[in-house]
Coordinates of C-alpha atoms and ligand atoms in Angstrom, one line a residue:
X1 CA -115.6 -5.4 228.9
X2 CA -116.5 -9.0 228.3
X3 CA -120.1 -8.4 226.8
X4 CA -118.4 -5.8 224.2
X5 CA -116.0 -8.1 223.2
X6 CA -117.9 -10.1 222.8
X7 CA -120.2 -8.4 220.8
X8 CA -117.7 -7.2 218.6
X9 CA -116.5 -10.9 217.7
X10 CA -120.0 -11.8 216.7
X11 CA -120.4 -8.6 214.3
X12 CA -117.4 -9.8 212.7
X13 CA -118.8 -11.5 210.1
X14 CA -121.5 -9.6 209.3
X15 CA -119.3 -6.8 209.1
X16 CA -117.2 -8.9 206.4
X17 CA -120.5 -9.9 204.7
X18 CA -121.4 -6.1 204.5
X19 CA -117.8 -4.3 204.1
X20 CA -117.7 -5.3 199.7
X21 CA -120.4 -2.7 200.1
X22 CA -119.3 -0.6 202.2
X23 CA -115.6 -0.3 200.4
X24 CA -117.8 0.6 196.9
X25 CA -119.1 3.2 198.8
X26 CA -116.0 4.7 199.4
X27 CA -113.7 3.6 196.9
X28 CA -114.3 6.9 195.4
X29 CA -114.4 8.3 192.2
X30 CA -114.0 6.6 188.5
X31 CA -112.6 8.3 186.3
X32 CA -115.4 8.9 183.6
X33 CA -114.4 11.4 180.7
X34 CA -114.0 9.9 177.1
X35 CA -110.7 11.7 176.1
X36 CA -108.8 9.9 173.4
X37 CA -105.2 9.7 173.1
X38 CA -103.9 9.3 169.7
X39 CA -100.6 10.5 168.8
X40 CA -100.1 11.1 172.3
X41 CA -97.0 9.9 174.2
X42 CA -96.8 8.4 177.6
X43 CA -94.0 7.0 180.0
X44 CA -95.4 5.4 183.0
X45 CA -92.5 4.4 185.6
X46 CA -92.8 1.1 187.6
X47 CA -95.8 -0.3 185.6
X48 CA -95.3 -3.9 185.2
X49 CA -97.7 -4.7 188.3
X50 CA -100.4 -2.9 190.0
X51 CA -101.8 0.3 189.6
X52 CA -99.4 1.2 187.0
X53 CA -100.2 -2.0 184.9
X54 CA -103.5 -1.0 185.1
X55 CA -103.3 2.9 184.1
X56 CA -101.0 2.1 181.3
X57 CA -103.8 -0.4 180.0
X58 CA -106.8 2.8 180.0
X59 CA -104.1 4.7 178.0
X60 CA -103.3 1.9 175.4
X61 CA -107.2 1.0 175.2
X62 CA -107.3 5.4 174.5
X63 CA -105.1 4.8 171.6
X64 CA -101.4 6.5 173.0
X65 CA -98.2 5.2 172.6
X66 CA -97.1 3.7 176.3
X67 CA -93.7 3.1 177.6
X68 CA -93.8 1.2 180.3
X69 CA -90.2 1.9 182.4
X70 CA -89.5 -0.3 184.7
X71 CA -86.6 -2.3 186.3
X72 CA -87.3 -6.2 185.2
X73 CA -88.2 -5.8 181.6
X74 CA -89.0 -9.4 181.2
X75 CA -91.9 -9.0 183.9
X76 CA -92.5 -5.7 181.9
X77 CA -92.6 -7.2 178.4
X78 CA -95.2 -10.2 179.7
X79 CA -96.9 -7.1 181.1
X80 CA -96.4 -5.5 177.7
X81 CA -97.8 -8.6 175.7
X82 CA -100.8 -8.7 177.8
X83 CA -102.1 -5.2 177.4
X84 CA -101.4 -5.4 173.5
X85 CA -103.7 -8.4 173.4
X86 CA -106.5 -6.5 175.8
X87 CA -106.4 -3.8 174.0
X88 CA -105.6 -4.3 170.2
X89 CA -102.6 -1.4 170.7
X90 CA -99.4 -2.5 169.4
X91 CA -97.7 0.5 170.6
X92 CA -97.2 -1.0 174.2
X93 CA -93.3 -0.9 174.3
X94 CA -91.1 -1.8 177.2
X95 CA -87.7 0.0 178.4
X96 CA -85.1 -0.6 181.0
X97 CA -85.5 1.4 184.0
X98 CA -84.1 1.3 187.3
X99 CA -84.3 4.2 189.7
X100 CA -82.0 3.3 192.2
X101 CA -79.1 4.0 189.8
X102 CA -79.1 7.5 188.4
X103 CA -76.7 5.7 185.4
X104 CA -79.9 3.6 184.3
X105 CA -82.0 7.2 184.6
X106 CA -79.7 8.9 182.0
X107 CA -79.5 5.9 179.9
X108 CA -83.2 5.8 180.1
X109 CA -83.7 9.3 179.2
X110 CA -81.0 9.8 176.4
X111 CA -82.8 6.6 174.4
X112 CA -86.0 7.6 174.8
X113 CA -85.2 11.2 173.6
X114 CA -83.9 9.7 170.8
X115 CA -86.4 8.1 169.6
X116 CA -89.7 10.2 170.6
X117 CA -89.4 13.6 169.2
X118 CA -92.4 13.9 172.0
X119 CA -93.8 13.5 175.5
X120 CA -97.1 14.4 176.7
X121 CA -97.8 12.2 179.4
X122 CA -95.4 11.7 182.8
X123 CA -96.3 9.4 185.0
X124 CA -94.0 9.1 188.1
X125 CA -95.7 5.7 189.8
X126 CA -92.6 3.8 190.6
X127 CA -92.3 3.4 194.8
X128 CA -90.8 1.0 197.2
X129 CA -92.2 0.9 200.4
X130 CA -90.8 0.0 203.6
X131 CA -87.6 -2.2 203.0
X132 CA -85.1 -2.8 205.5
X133 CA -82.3 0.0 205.4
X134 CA -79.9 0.1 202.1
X135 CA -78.6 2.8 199.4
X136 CA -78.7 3.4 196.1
X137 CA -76.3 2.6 193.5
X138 CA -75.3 6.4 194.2
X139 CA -75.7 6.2 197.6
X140 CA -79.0 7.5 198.9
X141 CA -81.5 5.9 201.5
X142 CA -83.4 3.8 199.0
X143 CA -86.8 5.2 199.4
X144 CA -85.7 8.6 199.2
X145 CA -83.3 7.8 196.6
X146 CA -86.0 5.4 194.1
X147 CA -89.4 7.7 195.4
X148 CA -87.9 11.0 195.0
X149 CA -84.5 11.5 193.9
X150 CA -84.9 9.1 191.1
X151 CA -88.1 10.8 189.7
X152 CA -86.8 13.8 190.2
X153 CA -83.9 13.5 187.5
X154 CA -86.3 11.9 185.6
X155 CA -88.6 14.6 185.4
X156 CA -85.6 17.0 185.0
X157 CA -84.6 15.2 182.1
X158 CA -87.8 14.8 180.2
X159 CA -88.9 18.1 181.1
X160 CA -87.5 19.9 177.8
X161 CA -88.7 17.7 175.9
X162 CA -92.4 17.8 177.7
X163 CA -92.9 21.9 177.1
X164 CA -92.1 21.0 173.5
X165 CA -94.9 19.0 173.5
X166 CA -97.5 21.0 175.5
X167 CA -100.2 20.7 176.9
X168 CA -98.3 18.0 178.8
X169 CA -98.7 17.0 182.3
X170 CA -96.8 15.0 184.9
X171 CA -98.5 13.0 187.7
X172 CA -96.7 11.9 190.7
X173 CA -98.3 9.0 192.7
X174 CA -97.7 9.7 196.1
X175 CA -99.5 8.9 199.2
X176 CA -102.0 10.1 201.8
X177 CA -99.3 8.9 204.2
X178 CA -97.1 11.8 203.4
X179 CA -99.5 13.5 206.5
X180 CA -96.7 11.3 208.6
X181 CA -93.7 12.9 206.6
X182 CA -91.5 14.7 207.5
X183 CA -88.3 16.4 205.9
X184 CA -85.0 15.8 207.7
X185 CA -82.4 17.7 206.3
X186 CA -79.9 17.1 208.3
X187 CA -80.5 13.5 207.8
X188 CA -81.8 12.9 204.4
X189 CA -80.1 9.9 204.2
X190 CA -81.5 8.2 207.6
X191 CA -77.8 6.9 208.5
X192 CA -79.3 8.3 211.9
X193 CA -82.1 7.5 212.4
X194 CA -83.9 4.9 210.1
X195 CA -87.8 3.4 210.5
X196 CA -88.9 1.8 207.2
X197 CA -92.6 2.8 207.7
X198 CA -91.8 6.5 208.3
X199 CA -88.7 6.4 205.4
X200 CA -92.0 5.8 203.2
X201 CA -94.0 8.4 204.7
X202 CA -90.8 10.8 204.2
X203 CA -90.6 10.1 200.5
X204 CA -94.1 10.6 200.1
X205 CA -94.1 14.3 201.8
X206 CA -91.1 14.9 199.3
X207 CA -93.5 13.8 196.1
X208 CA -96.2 16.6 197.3
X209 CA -93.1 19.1 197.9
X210 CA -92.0 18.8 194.6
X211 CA -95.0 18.7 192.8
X212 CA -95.9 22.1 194.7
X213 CA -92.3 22.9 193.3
X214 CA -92.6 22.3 190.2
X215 CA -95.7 24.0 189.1
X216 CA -94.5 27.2 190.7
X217 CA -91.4 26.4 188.4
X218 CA -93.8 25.2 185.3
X219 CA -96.2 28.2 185.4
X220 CA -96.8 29.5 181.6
X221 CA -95.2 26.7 179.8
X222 CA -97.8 24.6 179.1
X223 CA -96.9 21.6 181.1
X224 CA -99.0 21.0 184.1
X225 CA -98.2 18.7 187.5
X226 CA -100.6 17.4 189.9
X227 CA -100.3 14.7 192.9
X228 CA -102.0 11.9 193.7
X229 CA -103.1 9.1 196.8
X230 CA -104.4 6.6 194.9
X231 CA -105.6 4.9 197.9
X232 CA -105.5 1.6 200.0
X233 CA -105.1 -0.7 197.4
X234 CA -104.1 -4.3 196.7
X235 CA -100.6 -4.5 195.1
X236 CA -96.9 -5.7 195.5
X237 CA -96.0 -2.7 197.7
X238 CA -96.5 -4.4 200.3
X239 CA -94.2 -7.6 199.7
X240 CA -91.5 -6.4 202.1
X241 CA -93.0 -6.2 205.0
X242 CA -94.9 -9.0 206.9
X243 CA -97.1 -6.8 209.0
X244 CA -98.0 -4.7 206.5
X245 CA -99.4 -7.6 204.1
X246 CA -101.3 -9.5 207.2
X247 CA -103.1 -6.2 207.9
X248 CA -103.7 -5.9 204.5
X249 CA -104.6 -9.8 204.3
X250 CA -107.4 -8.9 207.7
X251 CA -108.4 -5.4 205.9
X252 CA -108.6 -6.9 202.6
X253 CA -112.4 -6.6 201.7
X254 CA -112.0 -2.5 202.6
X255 CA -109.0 -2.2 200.0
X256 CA -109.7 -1.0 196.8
X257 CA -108.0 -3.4 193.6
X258 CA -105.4 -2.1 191.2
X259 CA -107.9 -0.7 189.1
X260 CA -110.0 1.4 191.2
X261 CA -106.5 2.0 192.8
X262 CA -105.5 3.8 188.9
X263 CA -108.4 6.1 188.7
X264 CA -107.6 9.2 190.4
X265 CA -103.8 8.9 188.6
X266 CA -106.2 8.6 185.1
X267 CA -108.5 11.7 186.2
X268 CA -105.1 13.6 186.6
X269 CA -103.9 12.4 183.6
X270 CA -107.0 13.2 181.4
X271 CA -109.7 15.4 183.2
X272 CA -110.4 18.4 181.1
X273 CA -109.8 21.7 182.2
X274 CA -107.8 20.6 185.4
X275 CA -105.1 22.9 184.4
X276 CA -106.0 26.3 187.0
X277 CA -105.0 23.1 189.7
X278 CA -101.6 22.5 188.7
X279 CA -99.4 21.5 191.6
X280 CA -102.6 20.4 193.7
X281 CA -103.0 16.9 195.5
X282 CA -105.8 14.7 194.5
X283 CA -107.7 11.6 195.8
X284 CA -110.8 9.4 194.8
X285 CA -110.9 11.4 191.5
X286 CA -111.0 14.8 193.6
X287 CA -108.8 18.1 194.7
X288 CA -107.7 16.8 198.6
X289 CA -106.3 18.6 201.6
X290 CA -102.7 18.2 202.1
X291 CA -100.8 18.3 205.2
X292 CA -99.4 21.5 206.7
X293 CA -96.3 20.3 206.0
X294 CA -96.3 19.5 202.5
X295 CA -97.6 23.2 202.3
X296 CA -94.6 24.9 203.4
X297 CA -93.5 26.8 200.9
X298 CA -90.0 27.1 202.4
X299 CA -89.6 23.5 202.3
X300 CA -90.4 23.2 199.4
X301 CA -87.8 25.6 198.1
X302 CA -85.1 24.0 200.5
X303 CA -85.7 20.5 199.3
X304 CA -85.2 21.1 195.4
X305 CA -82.3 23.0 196.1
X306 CA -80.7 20.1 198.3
X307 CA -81.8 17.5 195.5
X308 CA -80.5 19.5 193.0
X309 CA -77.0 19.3 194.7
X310 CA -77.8 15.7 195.8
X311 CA -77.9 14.8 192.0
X312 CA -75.8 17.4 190.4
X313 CA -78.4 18.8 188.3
X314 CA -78.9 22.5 187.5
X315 CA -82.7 23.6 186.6
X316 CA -83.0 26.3 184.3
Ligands
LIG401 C1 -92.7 14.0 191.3 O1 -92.0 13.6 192.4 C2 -90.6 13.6 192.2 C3 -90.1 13.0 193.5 O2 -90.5 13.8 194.6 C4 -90.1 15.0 191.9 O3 -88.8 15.0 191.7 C5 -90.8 15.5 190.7 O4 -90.4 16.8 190.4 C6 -92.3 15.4 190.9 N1 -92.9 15.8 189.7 C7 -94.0 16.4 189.6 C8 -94.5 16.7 188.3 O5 -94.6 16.6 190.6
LIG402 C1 -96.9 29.4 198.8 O1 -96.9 29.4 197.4 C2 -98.2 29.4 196.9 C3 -98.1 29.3 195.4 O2 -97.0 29.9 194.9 C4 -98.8 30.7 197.3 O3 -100.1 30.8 196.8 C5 -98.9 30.8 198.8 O4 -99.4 32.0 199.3 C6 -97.5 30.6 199.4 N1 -97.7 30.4 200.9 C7 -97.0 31.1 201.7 C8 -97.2 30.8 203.2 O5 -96.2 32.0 201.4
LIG403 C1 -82.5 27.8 196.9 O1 -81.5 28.2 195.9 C2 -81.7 29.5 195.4 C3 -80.8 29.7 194.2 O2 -79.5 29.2 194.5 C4 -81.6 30.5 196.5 O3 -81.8 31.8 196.0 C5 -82.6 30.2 197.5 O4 -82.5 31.1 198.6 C6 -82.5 28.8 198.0 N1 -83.6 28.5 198.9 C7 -83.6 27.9 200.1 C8 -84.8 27.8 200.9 O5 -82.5 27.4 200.4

């Protein structure tokens, strides 16, 4: 027992030495294709920081208009003014956006519809992961209520304006943790039963639900949906929990950075021809198996209807 200890403490450091090299290996996939955006109009929730930040900057360097949505707008404009600079786009603009509050969703939506008579580009990469238990502003377990519900209206909202504007396509960022998700319905809220690490894993299973959802709903209109794990990658999602970020802090020569954490979102976003795989999961650039769960069709249908009468929405 000893003796294997041992040995293992002693390949430590080689195995730090090595595991750059190793982590390349399997950081999977870059997006290579040379589409160009011009005219073309994006919304990217949550991307003042991380992999958002770094998607909305391939877009801007591609030549589209980017909104970036997001919650602190003075973290978003400093965001903003550093991707104008990078990329010599001055149409890096930043909106108010908080999707805990289904108030700030609308108010989001009705400005932006105002003043883009088009959408191509949806980019649902907003997420909270693993805070200690509280609700929204309408009174939903927060990671349910940000990860899903809020997107959800969002998308909803857009939609419309999205098939006016096709080809369009929405991505969803999810998670390859949504294999630990599971759908409580009669507990969507977790007033019973509440774990931060699985309320993530919960709202994750939801984003593949509804993506699977959604195509169904989407077939024929132009508008395309796909889902994505952008993998194990260094960003502020882990800021609320202290065991998350020293495992990160120990794993951290294995985890990919923001920008090879953005380039299975950019495939999705830009990949010619990806269209027949509308409502499919994708990670390290590639189609990927799903869980059994997130396959259920009936699930599926069950939670759309439940959101729908969670947010008082009505699709058509
Ligand atoms: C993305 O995920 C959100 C939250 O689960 C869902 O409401 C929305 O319909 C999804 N959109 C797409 C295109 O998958
Ligand atoms: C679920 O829906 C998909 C797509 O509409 C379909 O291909 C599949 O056969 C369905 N699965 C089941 C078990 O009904
Ligand atoms: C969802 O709602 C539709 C329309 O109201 C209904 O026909 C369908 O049976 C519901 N599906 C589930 C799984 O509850």
């Amino acid at each position: 027992m000893l003796v294997i200890l041992g040995l293992l403490i002693s390949f430590l450091p080689f195995l730090y030495m090595i595991a750059p090299y190793i982590r390349k290996f399997f950081a999977g996939g870059v997006c290579r294709t040379n589409v160009q955006l011009p005219g073309k109009v994006v919304v990217i929730t949550g991307s003042n920081t991380g992999i958002g930040k770094e998607t909305a900057r391939e877009l801007a360097r591609r030549g589209a208009r980017v909104y970036i949505a997001c919650r602190d707008t003075r973290k978003g404009e400093s965001a903003a003014s550093e991707i104008r600079a990078d990329t010599k786009n001055s149409q890096v603009l930043v909106r108010k956006l908080d999707l805990s509050d289904t108030k700030s969703i609308r108010a989001f939506a009705e400005g932006f519809l105002a003043e883009e008579k088009q959408l191509h580009i949806l980019i649902n990469n907003a997420g909270m992961m693993t805070c200690p238990y509280s609700k929204t502003a309408d009174g939903f377990e927060a990671h349910i209520g940000v990860n899903h519900l809020g997107h959800f209206l969002l998308t909803h909202l857009l939609l419309e304006r999205m098939k006016e504007s096709a080809p369009a396509r929405v991505v969803n960022v999810s998670s390859v943790l949504h294999h630990f998700g599971k759908i409580h319905f009669h507990d969507l809220q977790a007033e019973k039963n509440y774990n931060p690490y699985f309320a993530y894993c919960h709202s994750k299973l939801a984003n593949v639900l509804f993506t699977r959802e959604l195509a169904k709903r989407l077939q024929g209109t132009g508008v395309t949906t796909y889902a994505v794990h952008p993998g194990v990658v260094h960003t502020e999602l882990t800021r609320n929990s202290f065991l998350i970020s020293t495992l990160w802090w120990l794993f951290s020569p294995f985890i990919k950075s923001a920008w090879e954490g953005a380039q299975t979102t950019l495939y999705c976003t830009l990949a010619e021809g990806l269209e027949p795989l509308s409502g499919n999961y994708f990670r390290d650039c590639k189609r990927a198996w799903m869980s059994p769960k997130a396959q259920n069709n009936k699930t599926a249908e069950r939670l759309w209807n439940v959101s729908c009468e969670l947010l008082g929405i009505q699709w058509k």
